[in-house]
Tab-separated table of C-alpha atoms in Angstrom:
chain	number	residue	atom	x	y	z
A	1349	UNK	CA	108.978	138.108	123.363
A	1350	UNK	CA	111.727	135.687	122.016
A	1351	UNK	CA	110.210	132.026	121.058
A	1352	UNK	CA	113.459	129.975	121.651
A	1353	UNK	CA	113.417	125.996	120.850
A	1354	UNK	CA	112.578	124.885	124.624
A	1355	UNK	CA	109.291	127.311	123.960
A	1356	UNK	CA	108.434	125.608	120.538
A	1357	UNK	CA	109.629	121.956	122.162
A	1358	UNK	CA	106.936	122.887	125.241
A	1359	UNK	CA	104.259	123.348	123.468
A	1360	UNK	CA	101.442	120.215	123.726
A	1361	UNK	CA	101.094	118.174	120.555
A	1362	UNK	CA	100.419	114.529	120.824
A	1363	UNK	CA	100.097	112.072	118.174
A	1364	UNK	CA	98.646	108.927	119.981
A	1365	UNK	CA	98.379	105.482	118.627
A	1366	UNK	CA	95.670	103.535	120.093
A	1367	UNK	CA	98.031	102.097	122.329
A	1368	UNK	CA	98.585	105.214	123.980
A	1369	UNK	CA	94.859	106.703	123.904
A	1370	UNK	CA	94.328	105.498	127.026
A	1371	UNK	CA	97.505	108.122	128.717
A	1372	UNK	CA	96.151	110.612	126.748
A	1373	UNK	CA	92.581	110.165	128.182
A	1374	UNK	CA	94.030	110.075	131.737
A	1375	UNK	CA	95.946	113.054	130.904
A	1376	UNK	CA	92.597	115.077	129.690
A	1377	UNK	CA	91.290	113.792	133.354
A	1378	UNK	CA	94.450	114.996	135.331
A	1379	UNK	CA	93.894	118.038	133.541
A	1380	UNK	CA	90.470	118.761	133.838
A	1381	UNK	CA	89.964	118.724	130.068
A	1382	UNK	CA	86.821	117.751	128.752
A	1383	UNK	CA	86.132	116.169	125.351
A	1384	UNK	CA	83.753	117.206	122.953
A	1385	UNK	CA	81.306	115.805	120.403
A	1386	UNK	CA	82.308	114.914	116.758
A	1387	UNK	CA	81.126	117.443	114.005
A	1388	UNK	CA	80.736	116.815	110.170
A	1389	UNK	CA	83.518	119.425	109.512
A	1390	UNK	CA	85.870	118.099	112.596
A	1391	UNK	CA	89.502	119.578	112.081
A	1392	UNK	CA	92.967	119.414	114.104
A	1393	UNK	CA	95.499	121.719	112.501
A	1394	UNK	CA	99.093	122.432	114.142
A	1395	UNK	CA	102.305	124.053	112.895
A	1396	UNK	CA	105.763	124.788	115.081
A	1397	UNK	CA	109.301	124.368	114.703
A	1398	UNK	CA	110.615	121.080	115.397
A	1399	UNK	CA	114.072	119.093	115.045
A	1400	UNK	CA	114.653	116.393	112.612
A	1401	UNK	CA	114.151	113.920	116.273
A	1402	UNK	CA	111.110	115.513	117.237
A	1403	UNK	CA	109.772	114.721	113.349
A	1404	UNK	CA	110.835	111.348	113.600
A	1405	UNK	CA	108.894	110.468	116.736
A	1406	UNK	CA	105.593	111.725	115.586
A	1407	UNK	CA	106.240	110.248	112.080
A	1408	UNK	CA	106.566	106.923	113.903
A	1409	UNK	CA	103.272	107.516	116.411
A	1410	UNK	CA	101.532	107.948	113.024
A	1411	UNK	CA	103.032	105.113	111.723
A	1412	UNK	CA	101.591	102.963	114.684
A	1413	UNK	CA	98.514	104.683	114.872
A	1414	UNK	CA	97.888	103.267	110.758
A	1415	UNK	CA	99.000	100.087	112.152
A	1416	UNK	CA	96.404	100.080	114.792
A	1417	UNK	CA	93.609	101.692	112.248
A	1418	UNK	CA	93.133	104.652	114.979
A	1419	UNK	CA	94.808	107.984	115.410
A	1420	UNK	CA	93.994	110.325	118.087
A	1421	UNK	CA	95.477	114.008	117.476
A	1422	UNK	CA	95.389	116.368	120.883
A	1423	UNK	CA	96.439	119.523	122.250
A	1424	UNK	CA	95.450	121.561	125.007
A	1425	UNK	CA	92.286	123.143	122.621
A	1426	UNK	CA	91.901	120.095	120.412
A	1427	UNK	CA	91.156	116.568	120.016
A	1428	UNK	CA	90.072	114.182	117.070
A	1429	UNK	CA	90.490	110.535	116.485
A	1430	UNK	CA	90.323	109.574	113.032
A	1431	UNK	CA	89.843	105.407	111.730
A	1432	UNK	CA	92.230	104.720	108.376
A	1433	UNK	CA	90.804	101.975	106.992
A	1434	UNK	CA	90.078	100.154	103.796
A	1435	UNK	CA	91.901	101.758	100.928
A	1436	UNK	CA	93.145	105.098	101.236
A	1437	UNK	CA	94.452	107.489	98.988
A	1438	UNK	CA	97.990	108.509	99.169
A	1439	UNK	CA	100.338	111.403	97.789
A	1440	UNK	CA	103.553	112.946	98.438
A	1441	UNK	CA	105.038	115.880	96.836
A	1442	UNK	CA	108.447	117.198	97.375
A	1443	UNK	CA	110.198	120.855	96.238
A	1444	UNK	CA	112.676	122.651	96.459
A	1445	UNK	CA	112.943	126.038	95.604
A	1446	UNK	CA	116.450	127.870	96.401
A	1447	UNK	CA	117.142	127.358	99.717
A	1448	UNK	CA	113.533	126.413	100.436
A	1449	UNK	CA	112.611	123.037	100.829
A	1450	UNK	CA	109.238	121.711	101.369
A	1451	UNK	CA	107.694	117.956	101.645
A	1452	UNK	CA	103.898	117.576	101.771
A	1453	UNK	CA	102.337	113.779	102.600
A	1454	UNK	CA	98.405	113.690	101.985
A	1455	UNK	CA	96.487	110.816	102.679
A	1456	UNK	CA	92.660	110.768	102.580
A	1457	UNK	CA	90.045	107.966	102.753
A	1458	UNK	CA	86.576	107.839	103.520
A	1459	UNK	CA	84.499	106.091	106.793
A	1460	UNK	CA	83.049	102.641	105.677
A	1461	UNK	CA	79.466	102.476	106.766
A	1462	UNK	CA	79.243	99.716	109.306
A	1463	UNK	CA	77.310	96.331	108.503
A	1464	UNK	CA	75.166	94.590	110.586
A	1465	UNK	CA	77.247	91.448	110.978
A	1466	UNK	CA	74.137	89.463	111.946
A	1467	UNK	CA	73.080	90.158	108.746
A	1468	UNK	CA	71.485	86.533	107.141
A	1469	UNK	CA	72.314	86.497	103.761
A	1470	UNK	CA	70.585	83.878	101.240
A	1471	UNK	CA	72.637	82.869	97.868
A	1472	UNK	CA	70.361	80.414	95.509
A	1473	UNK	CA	70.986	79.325	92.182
């Protein structure tokens, strides 16, 4: 069976800022889709062929979703939302090797603990 671009293009990947959660949750609804619990080990992987536009538009949703400080990553079997915040830790690496060309972006943080913000706090000197 021949995968042709329109088969790759079809496939569901979303890259939701939190702008656009809200479709997406509508969409899991619509679909009959059901969420499901956050793990410790929680992972969303995905790899197809794509155009330099298709590229663009999810480098963008990413883009907005760091704006926003949420990023929801879905398909048809997956779904994790992920909070950048404080600092984060950022690489790139790019190689070429013949006619092989390959650019990797990492970026990694951890989850800041939450503070009570009715938290008293007494300072004395």
């Amino acid at each position: 069976m021949k995968n042709t671009k329109t088969d790759l293009v079809s496939e569901k990947l979303s890259v939701f800022s939190d702008q656009r959660f809200a479709e997406n949750e509508q969409l899991k609804t619509n679909n009959c889709m059901t969420g499901r619990a956050m793990s410790k080990n929680e992972q969303f992987e995905y790899e197809s062929f794509q155009d330099n536009d298709s590229i663009s538009k999810y480098l963008q949703a990413l883009i907005q979703g760091f704006e926003k400080g949420k990023l929801t990553f879905s398909s048809d079997l997956d779904n994790i939302v992920l909070e950048p915040n404080g600092l984060l830790q950022f690489g790139i690496k790019a190689r070429k090797k013949g006619s092989k060309n390959k650019l990797s972006i990492k970026i990694s943080w951890k989850d800041s603990k939450k503070k009570d913000t009715n938290e008293t706090i007494f300072i004395n000197s």
